[in-house]
PDB file of C-alpha atoms in Angstrom:
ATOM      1  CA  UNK L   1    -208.910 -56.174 254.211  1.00 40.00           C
ATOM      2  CA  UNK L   2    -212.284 -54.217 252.817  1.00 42.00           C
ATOM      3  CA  UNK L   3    -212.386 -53.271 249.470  1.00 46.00           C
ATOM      4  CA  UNK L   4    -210.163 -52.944 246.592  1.00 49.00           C
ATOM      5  CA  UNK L   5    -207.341 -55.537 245.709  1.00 45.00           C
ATOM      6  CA  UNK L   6    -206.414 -58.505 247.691  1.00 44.00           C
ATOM      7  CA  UNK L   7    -202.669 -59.133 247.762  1.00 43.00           C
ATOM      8  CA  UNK L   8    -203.290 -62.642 249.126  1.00 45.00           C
ATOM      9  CA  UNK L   9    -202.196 -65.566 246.797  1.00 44.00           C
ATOM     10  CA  UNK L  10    -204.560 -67.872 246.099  1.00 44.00           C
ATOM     11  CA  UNK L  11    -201.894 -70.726 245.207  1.00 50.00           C
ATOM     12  CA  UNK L  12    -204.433 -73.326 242.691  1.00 56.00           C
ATOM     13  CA  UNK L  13    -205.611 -70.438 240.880  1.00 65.00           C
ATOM     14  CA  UNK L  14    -204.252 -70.248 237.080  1.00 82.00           C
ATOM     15  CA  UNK L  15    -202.271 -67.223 236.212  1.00 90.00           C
ATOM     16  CA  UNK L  16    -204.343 -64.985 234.238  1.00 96.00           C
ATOM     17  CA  UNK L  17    -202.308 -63.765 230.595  1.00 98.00           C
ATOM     18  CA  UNK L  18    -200.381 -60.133 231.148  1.00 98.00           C
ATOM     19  CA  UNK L  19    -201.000 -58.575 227.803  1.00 98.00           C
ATOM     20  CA  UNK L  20    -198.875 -55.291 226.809  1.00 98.00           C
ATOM     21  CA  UNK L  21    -200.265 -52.082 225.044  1.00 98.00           C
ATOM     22  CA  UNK L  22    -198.188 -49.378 223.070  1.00 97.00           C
ATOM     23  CA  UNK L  23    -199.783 -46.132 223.539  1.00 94.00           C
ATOM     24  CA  UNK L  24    -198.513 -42.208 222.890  1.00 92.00           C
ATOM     25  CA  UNK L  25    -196.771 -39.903 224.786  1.00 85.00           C
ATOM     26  CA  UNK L  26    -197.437 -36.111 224.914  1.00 75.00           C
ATOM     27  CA  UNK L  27    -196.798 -33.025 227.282  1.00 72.00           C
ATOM     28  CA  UNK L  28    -199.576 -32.831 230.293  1.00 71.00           C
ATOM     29  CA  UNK L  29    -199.910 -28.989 229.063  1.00 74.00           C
ATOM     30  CA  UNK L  30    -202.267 -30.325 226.322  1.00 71.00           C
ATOM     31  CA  UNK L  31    -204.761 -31.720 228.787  1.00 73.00           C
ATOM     32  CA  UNK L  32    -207.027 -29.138 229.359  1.00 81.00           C
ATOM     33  CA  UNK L  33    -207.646 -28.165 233.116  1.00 80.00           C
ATOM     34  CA  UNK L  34    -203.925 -30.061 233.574  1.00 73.00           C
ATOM     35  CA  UNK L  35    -202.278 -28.111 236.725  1.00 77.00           C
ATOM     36  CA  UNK L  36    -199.757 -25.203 234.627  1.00 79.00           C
ATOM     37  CA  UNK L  37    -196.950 -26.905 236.806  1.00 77.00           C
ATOM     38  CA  UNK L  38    -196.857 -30.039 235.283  1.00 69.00           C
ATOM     39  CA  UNK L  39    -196.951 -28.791 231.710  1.00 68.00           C
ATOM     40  CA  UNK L  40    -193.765 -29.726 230.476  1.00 76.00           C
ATOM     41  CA  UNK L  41    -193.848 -32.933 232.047  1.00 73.00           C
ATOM     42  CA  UNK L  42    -194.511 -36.142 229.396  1.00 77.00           C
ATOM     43  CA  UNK L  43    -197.424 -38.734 230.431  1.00 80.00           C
ATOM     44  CA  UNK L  44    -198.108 -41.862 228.685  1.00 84.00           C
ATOM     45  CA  UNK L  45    -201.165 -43.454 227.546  1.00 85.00           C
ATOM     46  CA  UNK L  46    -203.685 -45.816 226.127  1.00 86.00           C
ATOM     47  CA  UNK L  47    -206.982 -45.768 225.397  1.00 88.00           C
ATOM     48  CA  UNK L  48    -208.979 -47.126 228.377  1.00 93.00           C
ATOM     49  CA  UNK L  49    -211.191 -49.339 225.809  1.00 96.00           C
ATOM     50  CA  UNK L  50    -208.570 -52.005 225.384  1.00 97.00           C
ATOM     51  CA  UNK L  51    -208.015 -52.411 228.990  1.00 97.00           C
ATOM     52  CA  UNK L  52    -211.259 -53.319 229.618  1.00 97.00           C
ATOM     53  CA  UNK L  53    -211.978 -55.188 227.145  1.00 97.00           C
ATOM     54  CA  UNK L  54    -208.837 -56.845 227.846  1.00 98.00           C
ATOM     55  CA  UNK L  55    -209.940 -57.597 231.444  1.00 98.00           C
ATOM     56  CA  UNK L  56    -213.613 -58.856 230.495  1.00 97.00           C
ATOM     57  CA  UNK L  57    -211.737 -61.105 227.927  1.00 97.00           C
ATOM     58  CA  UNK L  58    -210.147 -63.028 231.098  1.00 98.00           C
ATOM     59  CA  UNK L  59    -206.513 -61.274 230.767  1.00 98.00           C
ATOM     60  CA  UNK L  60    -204.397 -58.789 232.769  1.00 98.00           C
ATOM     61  CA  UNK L  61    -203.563 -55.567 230.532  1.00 98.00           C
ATOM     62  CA  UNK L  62    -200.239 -53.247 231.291  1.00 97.00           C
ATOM     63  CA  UNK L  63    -198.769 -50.191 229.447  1.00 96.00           C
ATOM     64  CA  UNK L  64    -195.783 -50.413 228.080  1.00 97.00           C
ATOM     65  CA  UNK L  65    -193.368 -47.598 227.928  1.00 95.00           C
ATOM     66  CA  UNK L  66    -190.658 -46.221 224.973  1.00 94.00           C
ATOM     67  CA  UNK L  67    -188.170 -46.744 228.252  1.00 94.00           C
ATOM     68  CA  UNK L  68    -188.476 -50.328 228.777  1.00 96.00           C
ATOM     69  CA  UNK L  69    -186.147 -52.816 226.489  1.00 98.00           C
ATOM     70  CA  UNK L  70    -188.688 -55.023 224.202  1.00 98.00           C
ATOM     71  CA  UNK L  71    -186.658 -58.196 224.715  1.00 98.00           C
ATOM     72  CA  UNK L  72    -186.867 -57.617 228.715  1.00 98.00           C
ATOM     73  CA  UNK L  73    -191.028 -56.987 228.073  1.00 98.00           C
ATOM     74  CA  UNK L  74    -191.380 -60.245 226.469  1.00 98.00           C
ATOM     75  CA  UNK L  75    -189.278 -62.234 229.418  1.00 96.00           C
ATOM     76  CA  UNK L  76    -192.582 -60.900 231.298  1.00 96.00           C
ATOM     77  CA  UNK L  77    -195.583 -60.938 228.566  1.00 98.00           C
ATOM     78  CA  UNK L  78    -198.021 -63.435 227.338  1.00 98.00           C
ATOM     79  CA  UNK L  79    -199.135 -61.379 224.457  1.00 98.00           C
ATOM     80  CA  UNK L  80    -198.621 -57.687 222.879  1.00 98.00           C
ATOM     81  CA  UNK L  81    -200.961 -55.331 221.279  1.00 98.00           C
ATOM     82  CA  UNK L  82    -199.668 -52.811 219.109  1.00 98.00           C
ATOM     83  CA  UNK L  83    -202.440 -49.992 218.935  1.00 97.00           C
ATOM     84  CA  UNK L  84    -203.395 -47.611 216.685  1.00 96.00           C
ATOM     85  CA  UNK L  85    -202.272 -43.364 216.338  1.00 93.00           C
ATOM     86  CA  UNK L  86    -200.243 -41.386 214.242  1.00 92.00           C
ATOM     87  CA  UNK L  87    -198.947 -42.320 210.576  1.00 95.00           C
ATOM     88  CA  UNK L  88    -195.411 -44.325 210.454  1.00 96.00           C
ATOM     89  CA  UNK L  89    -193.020 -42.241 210.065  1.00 94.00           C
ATOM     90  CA  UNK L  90    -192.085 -43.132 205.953  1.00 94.00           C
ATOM     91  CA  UNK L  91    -188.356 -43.377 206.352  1.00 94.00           C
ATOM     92  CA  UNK L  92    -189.077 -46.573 207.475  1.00 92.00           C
ATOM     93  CA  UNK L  93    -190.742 -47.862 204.651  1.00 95.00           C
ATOM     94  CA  UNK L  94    -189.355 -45.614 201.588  1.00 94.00           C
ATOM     95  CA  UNK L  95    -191.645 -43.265 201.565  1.00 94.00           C
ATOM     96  CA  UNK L  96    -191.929 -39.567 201.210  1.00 92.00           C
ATOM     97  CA  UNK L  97    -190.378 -37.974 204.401  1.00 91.00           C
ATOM     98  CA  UNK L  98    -191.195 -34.418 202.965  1.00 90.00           C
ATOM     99  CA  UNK L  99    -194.481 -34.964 204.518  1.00 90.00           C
ATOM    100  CA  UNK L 100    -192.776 -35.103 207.491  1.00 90.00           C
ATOM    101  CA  UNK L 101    -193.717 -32.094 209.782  1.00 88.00           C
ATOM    102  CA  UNK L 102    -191.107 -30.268 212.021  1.00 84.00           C
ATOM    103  CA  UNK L 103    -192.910 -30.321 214.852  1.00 85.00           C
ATOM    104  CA  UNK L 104    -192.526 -32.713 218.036  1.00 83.00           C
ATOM    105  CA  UNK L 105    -194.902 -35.478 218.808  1.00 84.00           C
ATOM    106  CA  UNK L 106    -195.056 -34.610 222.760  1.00 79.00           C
ATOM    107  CA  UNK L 107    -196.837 -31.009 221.628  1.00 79.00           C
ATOM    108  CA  UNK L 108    -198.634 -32.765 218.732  1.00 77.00           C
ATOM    109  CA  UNK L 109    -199.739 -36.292 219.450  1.00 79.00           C
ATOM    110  CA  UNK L 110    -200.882 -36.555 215.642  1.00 80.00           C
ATOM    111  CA  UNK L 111    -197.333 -35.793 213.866  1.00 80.00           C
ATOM    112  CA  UNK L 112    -195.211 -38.917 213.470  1.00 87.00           C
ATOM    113  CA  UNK L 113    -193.291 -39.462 216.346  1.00 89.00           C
ATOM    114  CA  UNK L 114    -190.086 -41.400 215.398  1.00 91.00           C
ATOM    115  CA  UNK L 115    -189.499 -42.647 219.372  1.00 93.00           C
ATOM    116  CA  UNK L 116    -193.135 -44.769 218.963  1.00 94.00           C
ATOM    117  CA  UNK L 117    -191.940 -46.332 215.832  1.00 96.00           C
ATOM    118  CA  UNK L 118    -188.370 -46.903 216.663  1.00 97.00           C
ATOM    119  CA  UNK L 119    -190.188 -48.460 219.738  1.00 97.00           C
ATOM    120  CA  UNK L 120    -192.841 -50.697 218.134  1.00 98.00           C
ATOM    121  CA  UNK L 121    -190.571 -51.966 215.855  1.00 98.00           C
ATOM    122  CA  UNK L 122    -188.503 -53.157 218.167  1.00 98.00           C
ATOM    123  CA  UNK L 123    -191.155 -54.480 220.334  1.00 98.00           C
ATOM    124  CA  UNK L 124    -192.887 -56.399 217.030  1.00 98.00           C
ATOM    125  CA  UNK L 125    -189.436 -57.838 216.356  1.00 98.00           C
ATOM    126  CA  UNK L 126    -189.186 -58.847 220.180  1.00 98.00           C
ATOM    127  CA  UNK L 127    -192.556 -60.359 220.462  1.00 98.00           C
ATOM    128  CA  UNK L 128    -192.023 -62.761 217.113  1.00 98.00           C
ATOM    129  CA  UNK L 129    -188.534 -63.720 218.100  1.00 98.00           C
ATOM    130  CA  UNK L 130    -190.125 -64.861 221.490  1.00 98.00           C
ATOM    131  CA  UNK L 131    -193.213 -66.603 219.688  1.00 98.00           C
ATOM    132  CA  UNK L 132    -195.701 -64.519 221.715  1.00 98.00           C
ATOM    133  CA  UNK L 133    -199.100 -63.997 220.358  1.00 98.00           C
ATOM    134  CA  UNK L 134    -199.064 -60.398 218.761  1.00 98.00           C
ATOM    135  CA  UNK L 135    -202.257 -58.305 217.637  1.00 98.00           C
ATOM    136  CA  UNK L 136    -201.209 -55.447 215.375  1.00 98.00           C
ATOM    137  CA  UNK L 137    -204.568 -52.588 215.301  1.00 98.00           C
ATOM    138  CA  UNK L 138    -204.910 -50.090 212.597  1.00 98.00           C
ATOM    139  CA  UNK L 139    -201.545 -48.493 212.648  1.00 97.00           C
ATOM    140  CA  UNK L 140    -200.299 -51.265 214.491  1.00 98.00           C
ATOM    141  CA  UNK L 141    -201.215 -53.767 211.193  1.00 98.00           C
ATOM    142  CA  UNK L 142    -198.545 -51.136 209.572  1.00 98.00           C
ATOM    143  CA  UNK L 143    -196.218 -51.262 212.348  1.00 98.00           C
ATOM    144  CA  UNK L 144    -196.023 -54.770 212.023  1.00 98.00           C
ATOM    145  CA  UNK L 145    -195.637 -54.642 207.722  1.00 98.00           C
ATOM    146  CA  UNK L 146    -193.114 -52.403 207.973  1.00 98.00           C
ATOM    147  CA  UNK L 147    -190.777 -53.814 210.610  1.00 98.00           C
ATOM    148  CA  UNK L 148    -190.887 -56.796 208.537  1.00 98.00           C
ATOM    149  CA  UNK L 149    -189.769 -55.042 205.311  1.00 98.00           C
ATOM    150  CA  UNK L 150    -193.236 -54.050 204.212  1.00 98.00           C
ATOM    151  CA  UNK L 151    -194.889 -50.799 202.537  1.00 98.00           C
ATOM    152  CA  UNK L 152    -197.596 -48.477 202.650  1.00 98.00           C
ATOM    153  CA  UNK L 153    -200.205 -46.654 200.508  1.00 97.00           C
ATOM    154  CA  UNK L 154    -199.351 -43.003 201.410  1.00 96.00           C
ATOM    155  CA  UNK L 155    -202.572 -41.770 201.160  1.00 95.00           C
ATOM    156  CA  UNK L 156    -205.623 -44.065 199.993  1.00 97.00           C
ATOM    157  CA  UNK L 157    -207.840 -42.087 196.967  1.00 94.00           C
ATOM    158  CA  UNK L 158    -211.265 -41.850 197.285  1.00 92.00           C
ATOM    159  CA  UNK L 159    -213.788 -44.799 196.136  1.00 93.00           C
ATOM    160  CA  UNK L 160    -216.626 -46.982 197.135  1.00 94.00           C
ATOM    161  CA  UNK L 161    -215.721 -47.134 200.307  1.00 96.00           C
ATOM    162  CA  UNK L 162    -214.765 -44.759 202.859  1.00 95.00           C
ATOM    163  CA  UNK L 163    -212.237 -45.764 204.855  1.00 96.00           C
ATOM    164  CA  UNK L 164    -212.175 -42.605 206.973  1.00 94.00           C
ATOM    165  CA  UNK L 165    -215.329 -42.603 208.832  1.00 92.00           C
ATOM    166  CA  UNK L 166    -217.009 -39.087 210.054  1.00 84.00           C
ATOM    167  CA  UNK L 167    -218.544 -40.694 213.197  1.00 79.00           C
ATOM    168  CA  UNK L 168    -216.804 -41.289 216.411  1.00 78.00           C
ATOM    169  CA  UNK L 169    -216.371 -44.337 219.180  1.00 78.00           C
ATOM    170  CA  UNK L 170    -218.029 -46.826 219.410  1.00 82.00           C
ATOM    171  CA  UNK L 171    -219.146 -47.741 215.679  1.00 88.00           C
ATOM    172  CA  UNK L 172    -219.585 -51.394 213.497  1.00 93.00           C
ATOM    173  CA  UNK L 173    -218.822 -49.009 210.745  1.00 92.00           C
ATOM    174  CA  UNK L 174    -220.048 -48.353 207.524  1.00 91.00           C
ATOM    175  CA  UNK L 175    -222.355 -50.700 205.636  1.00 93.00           C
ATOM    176  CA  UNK L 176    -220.023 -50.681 202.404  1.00 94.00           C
ATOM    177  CA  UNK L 177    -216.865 -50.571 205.065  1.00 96.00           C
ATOM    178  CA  UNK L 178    -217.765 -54.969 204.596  1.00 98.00           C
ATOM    179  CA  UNK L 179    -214.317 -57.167 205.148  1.00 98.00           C
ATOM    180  CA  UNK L 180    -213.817 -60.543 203.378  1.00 98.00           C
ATOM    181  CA  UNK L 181    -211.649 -63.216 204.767  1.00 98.00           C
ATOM    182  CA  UNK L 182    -209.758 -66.226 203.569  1.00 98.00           C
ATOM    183  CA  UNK L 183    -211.094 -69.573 204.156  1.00 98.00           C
ATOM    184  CA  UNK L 184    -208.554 -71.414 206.045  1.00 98.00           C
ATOM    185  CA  UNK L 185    -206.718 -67.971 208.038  1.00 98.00           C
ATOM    186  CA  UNK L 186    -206.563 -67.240 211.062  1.00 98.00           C
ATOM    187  CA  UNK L 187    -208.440 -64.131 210.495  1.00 98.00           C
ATOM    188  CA  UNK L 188    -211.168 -66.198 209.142  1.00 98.00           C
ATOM    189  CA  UNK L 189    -211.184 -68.351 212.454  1.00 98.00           C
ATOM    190  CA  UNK L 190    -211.846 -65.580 214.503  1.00 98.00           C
ATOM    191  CA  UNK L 191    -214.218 -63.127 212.470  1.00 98.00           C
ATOM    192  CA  UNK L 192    -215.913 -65.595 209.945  1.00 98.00           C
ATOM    193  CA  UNK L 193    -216.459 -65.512 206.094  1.00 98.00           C
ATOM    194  CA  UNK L 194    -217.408 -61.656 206.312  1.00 98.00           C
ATOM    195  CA  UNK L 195    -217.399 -58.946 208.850  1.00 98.00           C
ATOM    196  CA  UNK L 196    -218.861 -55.216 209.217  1.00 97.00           C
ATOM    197  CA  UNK L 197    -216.197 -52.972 210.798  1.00 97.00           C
ATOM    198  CA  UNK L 198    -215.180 -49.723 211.406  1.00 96.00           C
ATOM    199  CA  UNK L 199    -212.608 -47.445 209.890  1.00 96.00           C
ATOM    200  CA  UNK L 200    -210.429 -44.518 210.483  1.00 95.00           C
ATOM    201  CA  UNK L 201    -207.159 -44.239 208.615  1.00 96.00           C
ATOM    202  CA  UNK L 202    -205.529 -43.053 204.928  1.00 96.00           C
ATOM    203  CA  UNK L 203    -202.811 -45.440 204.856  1.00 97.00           C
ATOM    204  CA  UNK L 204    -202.865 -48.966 204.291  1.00 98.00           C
ATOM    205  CA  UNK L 205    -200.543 -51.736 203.405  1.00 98.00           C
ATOM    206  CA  UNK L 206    -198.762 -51.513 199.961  1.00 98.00           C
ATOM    207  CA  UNK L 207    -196.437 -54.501 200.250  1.00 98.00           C
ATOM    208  CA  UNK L 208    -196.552 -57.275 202.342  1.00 98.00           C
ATOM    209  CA  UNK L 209    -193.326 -58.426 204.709  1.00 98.00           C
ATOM    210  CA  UNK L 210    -191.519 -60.886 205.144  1.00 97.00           C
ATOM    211  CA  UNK L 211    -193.617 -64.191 206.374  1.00 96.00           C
ATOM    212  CA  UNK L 212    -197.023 -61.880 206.325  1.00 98.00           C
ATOM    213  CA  UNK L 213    -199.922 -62.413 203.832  1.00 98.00           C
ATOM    214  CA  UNK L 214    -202.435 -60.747 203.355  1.00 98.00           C
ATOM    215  CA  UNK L 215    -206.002 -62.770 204.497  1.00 98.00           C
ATOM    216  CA  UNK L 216    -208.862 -59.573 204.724  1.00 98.00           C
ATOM    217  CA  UNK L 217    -210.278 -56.967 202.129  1.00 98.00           C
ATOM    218  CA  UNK L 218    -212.758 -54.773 201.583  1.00 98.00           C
ATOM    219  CA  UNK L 219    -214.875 -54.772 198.033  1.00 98.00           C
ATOM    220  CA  UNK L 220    -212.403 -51.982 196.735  1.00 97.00           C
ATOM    221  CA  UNK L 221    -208.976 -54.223 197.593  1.00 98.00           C
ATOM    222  CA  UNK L 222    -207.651 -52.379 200.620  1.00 98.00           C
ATOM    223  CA  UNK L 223    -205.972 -55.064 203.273  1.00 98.00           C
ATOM    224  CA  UNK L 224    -207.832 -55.282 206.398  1.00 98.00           C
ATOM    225  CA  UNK L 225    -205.791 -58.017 207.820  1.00 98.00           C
ATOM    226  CA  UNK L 226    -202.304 -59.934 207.502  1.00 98.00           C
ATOM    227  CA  UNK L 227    -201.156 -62.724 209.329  1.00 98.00           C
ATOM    228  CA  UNK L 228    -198.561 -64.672 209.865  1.00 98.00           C
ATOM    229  CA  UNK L 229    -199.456 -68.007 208.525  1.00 97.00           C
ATOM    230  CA  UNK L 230    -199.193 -70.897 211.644  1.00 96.00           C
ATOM    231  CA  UNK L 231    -197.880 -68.229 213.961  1.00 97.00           C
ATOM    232  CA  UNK L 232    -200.108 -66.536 216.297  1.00 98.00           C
ATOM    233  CA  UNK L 233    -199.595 -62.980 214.300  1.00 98.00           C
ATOM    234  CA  UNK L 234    -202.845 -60.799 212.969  1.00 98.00           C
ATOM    235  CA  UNK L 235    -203.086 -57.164 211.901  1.00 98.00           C
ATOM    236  CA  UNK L 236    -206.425 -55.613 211.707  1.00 98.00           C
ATOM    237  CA  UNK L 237    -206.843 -52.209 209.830  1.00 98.00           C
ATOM    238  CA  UNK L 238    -209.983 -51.455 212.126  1.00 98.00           C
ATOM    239  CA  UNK L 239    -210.377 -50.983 215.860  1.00 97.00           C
ATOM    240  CA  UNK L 240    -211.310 -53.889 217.669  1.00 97.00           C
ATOM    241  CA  UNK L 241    -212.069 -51.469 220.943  1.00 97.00           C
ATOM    242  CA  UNK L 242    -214.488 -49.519 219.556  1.00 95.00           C
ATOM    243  CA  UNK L 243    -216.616 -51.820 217.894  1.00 96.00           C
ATOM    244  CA  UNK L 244    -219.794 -51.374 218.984  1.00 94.00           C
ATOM    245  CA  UNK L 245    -220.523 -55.508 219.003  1.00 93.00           C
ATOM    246  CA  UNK L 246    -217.295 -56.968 219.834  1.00 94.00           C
ATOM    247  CA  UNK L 247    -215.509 -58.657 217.078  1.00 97.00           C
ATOM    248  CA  UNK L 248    -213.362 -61.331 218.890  1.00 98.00           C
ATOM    249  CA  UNK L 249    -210.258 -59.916 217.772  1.00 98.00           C
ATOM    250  CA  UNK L 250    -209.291 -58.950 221.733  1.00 98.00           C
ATOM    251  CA  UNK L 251    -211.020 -61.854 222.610  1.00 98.00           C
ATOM    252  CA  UNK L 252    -208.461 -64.090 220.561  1.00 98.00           C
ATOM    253  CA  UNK L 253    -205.691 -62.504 221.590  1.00 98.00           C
ATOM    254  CA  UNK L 254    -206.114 -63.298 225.454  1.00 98.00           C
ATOM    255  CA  UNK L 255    -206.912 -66.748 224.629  1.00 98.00           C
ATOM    256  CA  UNK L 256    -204.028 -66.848 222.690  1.00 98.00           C
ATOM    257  CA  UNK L 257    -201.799 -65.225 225.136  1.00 98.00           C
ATOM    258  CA  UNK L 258    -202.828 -68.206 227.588  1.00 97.00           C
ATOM    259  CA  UNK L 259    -200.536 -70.703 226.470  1.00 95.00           C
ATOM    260  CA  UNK L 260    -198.016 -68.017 226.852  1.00 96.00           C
ATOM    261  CA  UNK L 261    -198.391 -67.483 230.548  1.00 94.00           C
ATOM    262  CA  UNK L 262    -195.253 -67.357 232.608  1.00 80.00           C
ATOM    263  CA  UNK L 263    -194.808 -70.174 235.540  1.00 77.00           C
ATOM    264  CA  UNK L 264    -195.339 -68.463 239.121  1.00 62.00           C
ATOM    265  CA  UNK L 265    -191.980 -67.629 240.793  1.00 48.00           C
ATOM    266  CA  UNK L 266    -192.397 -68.835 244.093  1.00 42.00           C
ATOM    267  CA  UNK L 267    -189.613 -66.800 245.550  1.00 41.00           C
ATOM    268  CA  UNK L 268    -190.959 -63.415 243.916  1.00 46.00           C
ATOM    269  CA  UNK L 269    -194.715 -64.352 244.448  1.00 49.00           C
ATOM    270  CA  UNK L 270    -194.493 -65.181 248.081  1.00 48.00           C
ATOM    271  CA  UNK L 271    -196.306 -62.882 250.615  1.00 46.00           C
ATOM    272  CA  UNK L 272    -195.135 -61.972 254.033  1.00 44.00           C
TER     273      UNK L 272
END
């Protein structure tokens, strides 16, 4: 065989950690130059960023669709990242659903789409009920607050730091946008005493959830990370992906998602 991917087992090699993204899902007639046959038709996706920097981090990323049962996923996962996209939709936190546009997420990808949060919450609850390592990014951090009882800022007011940044992919952010951690987290373990990061969102976490704390803030009090004290469980309010110099956040989650890896089948892994 020349090229691409051997099938061949190699049988003392250690089984590399299958980590799962969340990503949207949206009609293929908003993809410009998409053939006009296919445009009703619903794709999936991910950005691309967190598979490779997934792969470079030594683990083995997959998407994971609204379709597939949570509590079959994590018979099958090492670790799960829930990513970041569209606001939570606020009837599942108490808030005010007459912000709520009429308009459905697969010809809108930036309305709230109810099937992605009825989905991550169930995965989140899934994933912590089978102790798997779980990284929760920017609207993921507020997946994982509010499927635990938490609630959200609606809409953050200006101040001294912008938390919506103009510029695009990749970026360290803002030199205000400056995130403290507590000594002793998790958090702190994996980004240090202080870190520079990026920033795009309006919402942030109001109320922590049940079992979460709250272990990163900027100078102006917004949470940048929870955690799940002595549980392999962070939220970051940033994007790990798109930092320009990598933060470690994907980094820990693969190396956390090791301990989690599933023991070959012999039966299903044999070839020929």
């Amino acid at each position: 065989m020349t090229g691409g991917y051997s099938s061949t087992l190699v049988e003392d090699s250690p089984r590399k950690p299958l980590i799962g993204l969340t990503g949207r899902r949206f009609r293929m007639g908003l993809i410009e130059g998409a053939h006009p046959g296919y445009g009703e038709r619903l794709t999936d996706s991910f950005f691309t960023d967190f598979a490779s920097r997934i792969t470079l981090a030594g683990g083995v990323p997959v998407m994971l669709p609204y379709d597939a049962a949570p509590d079959d996923l994590c018979t099958w996962l090492s670790g799960v990242v829930i990513t970041g996209g569209q606001d939570v939709h606020p009837g599942y936190w108490g808030g005010d659903e007459s912000v709520v546009k009429d308009i459905a997420p697969e010809s809108d990808p930036n309305v709230h789409d109810p099937h992605r949060d009825e989905f991550e919450t169930a995965m989140v609850r899934a994933a912590l009920s089978a102790g798997l390592p779980l990284l929760g990014v920017c609207r993921g951090l507020q997946v994982l607050n509010v499927a635990l009882g938490g609630t959200l800022v609606p809409d953050l007011p200006s101040g001294p730091v912008r938390h919506l940044m103009e510029t695009g992919p990749l970026s360290d952010g803002d030199p205000e946008h400056v995130v403290d951690f507590e000594p002793g987290s998790l958090a702190h373990s994996v980004f240090g005493d202080r870190l520079r990061t990026n920033s795009w969102h309006h919402q942030a976490v109001a109320t922590c959830g049940r079992d979460l704390v709250v272990t990163g803030r900027t100078s102006d009090g917004v949470v940048e990370s929870v955690e799940s004290p002595g549980s392999d469980v962070l939220g970051v309010q940033w994007h790990p992906e798109w930092m320009e110099t990598s933060d470690g956040a994907l980094e820990w989650i693969v190396r956390a998602a090791s301990a989690h890896v599933h023991p070959r089948d012999e039966a299903r892994d044999r070839v020929g």
